[in-house]
mmCIF file of C-alpha atoms in Angstrom:
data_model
loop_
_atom_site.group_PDB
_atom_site.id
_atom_site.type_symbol
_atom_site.label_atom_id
_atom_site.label_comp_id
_atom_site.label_asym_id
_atom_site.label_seq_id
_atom_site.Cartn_x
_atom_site.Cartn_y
_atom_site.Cartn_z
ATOM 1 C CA UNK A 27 -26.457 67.219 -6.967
ATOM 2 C CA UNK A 28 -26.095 63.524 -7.520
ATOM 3 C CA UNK A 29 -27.723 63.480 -10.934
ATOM 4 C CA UNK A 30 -31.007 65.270 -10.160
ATOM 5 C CA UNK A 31 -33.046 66.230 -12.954
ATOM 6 C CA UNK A 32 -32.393 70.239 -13.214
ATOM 7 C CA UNK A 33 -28.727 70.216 -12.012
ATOM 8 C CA UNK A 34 -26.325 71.532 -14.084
ATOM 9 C CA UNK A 35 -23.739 69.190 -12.940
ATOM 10 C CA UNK A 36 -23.874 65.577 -12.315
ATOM 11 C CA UNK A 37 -22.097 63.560 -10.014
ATOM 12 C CA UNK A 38 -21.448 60.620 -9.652
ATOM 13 C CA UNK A 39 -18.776 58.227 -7.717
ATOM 14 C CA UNK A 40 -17.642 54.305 -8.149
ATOM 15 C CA UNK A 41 -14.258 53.228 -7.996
ATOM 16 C CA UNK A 42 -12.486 55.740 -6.269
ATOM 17 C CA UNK A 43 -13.277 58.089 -9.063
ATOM 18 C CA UNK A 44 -15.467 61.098 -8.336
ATOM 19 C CA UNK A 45 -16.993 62.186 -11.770
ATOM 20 C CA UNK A 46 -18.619 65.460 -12.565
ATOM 21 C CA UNK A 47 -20.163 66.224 -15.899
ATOM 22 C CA UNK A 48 -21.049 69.639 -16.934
ATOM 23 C CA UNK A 49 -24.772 69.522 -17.872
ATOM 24 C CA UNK A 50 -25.926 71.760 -19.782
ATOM 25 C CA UNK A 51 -25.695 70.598 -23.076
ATOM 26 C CA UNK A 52 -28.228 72.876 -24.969
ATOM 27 C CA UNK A 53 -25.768 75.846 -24.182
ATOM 28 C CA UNK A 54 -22.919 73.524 -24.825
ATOM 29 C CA UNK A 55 -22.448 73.188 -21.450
ATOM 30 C CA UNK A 56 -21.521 77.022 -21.313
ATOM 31 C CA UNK A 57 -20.986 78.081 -17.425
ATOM 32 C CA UNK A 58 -22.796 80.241 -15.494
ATOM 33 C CA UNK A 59 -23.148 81.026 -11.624
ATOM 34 C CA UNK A 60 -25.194 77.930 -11.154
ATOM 35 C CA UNK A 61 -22.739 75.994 -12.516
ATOM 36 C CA UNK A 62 -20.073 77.063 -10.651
ATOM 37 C CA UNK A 63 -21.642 76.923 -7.477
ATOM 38 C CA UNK A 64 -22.460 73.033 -7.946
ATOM 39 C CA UNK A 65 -19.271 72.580 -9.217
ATOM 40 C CA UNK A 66 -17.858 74.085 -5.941
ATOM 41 C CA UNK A 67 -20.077 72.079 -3.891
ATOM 42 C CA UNK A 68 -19.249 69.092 -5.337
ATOM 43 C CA UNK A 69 -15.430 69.367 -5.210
ATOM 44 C CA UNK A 70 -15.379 70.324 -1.937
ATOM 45 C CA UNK A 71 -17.626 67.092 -0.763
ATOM 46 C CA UNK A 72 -14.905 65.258 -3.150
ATOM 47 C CA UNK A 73 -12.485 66.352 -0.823
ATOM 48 C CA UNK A 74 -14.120 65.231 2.258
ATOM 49 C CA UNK A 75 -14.316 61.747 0.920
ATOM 50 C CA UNK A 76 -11.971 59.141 1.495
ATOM 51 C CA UNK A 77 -13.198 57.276 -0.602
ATOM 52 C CA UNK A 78 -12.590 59.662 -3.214
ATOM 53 C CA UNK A 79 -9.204 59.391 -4.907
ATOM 54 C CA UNK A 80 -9.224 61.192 -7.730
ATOM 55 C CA UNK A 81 -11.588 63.761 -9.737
ATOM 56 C CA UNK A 82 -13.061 63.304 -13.543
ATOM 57 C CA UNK A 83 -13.920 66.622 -15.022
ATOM 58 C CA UNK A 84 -16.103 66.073 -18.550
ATOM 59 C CA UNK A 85 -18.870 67.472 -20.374
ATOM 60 C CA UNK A 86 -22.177 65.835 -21.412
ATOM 61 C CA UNK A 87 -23.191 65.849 -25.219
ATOM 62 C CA UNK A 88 -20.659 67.016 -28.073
ATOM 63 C CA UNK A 89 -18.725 69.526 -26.036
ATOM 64 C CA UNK A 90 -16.794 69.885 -22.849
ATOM 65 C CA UNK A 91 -17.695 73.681 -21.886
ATOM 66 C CA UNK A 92 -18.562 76.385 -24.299
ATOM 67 C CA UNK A 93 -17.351 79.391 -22.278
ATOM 68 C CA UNK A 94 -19.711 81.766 -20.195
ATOM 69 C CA UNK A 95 -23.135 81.778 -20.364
ATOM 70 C CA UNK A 96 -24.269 85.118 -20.877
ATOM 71 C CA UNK A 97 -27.756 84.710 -20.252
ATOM 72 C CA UNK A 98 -27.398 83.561 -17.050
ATOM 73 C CA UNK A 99 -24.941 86.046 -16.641
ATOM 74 C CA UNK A 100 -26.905 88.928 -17.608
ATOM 75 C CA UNK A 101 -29.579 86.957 -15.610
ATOM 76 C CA UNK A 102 -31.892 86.384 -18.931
ATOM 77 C CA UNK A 103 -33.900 83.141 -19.591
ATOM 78 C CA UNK A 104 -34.869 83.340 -15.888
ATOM 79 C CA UNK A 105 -31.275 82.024 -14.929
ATOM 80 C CA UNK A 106 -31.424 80.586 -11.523
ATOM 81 C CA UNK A 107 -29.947 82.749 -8.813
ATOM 82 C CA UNK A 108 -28.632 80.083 -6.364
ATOM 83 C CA UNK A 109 -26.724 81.739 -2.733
ATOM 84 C CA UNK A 110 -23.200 81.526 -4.272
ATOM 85 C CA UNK A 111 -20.384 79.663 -2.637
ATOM 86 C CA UNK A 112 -17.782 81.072 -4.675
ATOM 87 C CA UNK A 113 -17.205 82.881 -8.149
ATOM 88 C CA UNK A 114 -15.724 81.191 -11.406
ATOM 89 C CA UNK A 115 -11.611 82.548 -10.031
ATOM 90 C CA UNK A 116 -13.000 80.910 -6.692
ATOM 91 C CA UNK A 117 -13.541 77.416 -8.781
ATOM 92 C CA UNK A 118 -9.768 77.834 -10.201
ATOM 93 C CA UNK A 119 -8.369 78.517 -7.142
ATOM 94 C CA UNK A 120 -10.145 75.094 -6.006
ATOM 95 C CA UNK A 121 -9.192 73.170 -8.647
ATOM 96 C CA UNK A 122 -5.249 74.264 -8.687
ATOM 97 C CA UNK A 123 -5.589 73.895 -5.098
ATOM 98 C CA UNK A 124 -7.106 70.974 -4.792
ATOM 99 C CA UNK A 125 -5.395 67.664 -2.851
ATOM 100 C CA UNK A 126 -6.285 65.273 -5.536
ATOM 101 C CA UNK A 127 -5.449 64.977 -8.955
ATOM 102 C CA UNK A 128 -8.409 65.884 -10.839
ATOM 103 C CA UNK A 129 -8.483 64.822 -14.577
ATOM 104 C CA UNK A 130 -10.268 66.663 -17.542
ATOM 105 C CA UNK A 131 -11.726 64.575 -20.002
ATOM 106 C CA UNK A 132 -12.251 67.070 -22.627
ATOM 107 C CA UNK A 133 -15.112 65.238 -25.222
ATOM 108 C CA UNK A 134 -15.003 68.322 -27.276
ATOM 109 C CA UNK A 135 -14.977 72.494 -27.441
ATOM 110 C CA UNK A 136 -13.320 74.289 -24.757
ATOM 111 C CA UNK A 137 -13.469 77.822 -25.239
ATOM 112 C CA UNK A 138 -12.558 80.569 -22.698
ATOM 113 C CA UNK A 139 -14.021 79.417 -19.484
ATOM 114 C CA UNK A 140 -14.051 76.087 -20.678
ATOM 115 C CA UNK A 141 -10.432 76.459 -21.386
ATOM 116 C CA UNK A 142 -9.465 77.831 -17.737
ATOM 117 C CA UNK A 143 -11.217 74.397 -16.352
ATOM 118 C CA UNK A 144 -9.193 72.254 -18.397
ATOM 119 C CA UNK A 145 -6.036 74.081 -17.793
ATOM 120 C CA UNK A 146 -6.788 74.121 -13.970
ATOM 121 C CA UNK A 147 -6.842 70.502 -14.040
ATOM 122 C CA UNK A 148 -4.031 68.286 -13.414
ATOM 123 C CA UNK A 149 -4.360 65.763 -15.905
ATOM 124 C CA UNK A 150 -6.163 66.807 -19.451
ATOM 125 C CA UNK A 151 -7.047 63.946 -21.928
ATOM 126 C CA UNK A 152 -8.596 65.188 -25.282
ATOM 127 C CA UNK A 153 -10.443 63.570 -27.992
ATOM 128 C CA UNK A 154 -8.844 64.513 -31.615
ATOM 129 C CA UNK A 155 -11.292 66.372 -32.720
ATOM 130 C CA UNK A 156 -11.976 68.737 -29.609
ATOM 131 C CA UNK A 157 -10.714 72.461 -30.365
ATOM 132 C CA UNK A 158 -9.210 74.593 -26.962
ATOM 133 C CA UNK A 159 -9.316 78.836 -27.658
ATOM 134 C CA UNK A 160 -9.484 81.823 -26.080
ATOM 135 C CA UNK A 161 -12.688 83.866 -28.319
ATOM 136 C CA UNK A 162 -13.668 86.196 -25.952
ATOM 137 C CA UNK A 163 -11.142 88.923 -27.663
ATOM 138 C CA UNK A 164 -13.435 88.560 -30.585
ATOM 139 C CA UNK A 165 -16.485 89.907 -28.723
ATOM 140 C CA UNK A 166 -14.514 92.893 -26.789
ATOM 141 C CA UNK A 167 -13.570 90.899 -23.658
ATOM 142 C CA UNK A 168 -9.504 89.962 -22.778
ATOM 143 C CA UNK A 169 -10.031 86.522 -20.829
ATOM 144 C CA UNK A 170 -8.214 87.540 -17.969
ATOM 145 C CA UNK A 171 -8.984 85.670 -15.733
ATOM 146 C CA UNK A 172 -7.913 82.469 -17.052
ATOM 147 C CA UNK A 173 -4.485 83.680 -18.142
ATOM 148 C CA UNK A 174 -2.970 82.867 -14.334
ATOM 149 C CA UNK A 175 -3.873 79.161 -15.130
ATOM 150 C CA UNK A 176 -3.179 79.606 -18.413
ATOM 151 C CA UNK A 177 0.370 80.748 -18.372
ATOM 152 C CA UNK A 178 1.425 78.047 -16.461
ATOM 153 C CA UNK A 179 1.137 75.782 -19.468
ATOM 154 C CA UNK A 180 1.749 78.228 -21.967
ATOM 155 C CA UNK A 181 5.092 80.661 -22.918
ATOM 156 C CA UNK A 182 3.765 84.215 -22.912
ATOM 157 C CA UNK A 183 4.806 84.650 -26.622
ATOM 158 C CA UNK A 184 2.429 81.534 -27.337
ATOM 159 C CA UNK A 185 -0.434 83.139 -24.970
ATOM 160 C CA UNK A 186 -0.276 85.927 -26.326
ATOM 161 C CA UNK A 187 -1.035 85.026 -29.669
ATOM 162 C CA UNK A 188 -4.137 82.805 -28.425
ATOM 163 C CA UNK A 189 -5.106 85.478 -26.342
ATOM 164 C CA UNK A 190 -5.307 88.422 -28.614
ATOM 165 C CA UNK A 191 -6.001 86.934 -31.883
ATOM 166 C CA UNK A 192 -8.812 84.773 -30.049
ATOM 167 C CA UNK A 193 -7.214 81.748 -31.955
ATOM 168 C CA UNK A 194 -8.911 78.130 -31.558
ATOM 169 C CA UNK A 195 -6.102 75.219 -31.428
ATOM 170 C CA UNK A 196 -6.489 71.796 -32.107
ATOM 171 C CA UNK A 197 -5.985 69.409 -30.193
ATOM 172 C CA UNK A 198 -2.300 68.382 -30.991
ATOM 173 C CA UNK A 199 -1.619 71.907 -31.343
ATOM 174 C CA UNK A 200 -2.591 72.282 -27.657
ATOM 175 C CA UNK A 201 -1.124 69.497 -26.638
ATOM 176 C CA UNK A 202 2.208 70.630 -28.520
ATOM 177 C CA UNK A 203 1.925 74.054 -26.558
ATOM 178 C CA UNK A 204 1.206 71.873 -23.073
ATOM 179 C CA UNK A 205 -1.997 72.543 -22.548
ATOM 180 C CA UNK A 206 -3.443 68.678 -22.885
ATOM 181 C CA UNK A 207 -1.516 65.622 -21.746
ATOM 182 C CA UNK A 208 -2.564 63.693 -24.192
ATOM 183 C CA UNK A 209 -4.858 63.355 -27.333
ATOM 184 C CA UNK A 210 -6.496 60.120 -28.262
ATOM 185 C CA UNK A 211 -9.270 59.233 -30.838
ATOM 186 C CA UNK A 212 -12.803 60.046 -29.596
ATOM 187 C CA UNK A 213 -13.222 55.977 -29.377
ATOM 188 C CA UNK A 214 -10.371 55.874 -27.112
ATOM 189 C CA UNK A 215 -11.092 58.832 -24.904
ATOM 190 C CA UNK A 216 -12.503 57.004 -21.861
ATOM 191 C CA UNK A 217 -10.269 54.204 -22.027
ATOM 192 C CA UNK A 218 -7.262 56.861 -21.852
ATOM 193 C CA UNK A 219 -9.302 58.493 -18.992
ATOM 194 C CA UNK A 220 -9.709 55.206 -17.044
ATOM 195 C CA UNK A 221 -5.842 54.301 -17.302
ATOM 196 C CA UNK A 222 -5.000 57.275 -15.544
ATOM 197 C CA UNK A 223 -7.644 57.544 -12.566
ATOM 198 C CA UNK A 224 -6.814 53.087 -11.996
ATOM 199 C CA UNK A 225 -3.332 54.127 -11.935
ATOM 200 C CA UNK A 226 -4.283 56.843 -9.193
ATOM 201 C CA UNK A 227 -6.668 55.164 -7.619
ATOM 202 C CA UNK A 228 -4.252 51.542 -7.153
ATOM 203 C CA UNK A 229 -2.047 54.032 -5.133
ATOM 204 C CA UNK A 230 -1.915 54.797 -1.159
ATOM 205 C CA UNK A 231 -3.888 58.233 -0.980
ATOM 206 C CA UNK A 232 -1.318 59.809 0.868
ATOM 207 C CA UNK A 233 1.574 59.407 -2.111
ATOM 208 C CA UNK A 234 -0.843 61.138 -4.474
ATOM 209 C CA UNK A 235 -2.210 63.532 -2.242
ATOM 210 C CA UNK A 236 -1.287 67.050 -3.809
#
């Protein structure tokens, strides 16, 4: 999963920085159970690394992560079936659990699943531009299963609204409501990103260790 031509998440790791990029950008990088199992996979051996100090979390093309992809869920397309490590609440748990910082560079949409990853993360740096919503309600789903990471960010009154009106934010409004860190201009996005993992990185492993 270092880059390989059919995964759906790349990997790659220079500096200290570990950084994964959701690949799948015909479906808007929308995540499925192959997705999630890489992603696992890949976190995990991020952990296991010394020399890995912190974790970049981005999407390839115009968006960071779409949401679900149904046809893999429903299995259509002839979605992969890979042995799963772990389900999409397995990935949060990872992520909020995880003993380095891992930073979301969010390059553009994240909707509902997309959404939980970059609230899961400790660090989220947006492009202006990006939008961050919760559409599932839209379709007949609640996105429950993001509001535990979700909330943490968020006042109830404020999820709420997001939640059951299946409103899209932009990206100062999430950042207003806590959900991003920062916003920059797309220009400036990896620049902001690379400030934050030197600034991890420079320090002992053990003071940033979560």
């Amino acid at each position: 999963m270092t880059g390989g031509a059919t995964a759906v998440v790349q990997a790659a790791s220079a500096g200290g920085v570990l950084r994964l990029t959701l690949n799948n950008p015909g479906r808007k990088n929308a995540i499925g159970p192959a997705m999630v199992n890489e992603l696992l996979h890949a976190l995990e051996g991020g952990m296991a690394d010394e020399a890995v100090r912190c974790v970049v979390l981005t999407g390839a093309g115009d968006a960071f992560c779409a949401g679900g992809d149904f046809a893999q869920l429903t299995g259509a397309e002839g979605a992969p079936a890979p042995a799963p490590k772990g389900d999409y609440a397995d990935l949060l748990l990872a992520m909020a659990n995880s003993s380095k910082p891992i930073v979301a560079r969010v390059n553009g949409h994240a909707l509902g699943g997309g959404l939980g990853l970059v609230a899961a993360s400790h660090f989220a740096i947006a492009a202006r531009g990006a939008k961050l919503g919760t559409p599932e309600i839209n379709v007949g789903l609640f996105p429950m299963m993001i509001m535990a990471v979700l909330q943490r960010h968020v006042s109830r009154r404020r999820l709420l609204e997001m939640m059951l009106l299946g409103q899209r934010l932009d990206a100062d409004e999430a950042a207003q409501c806590g959900l991003l860190s920062r916003v920059v201009e797309p220009g400036a996005l990896d620049a902001a990103v690379d400030e934050v993992t030197r600034a991890i990185a420079a320090k002992s492993p053990i003071a940033v260790r979560l």
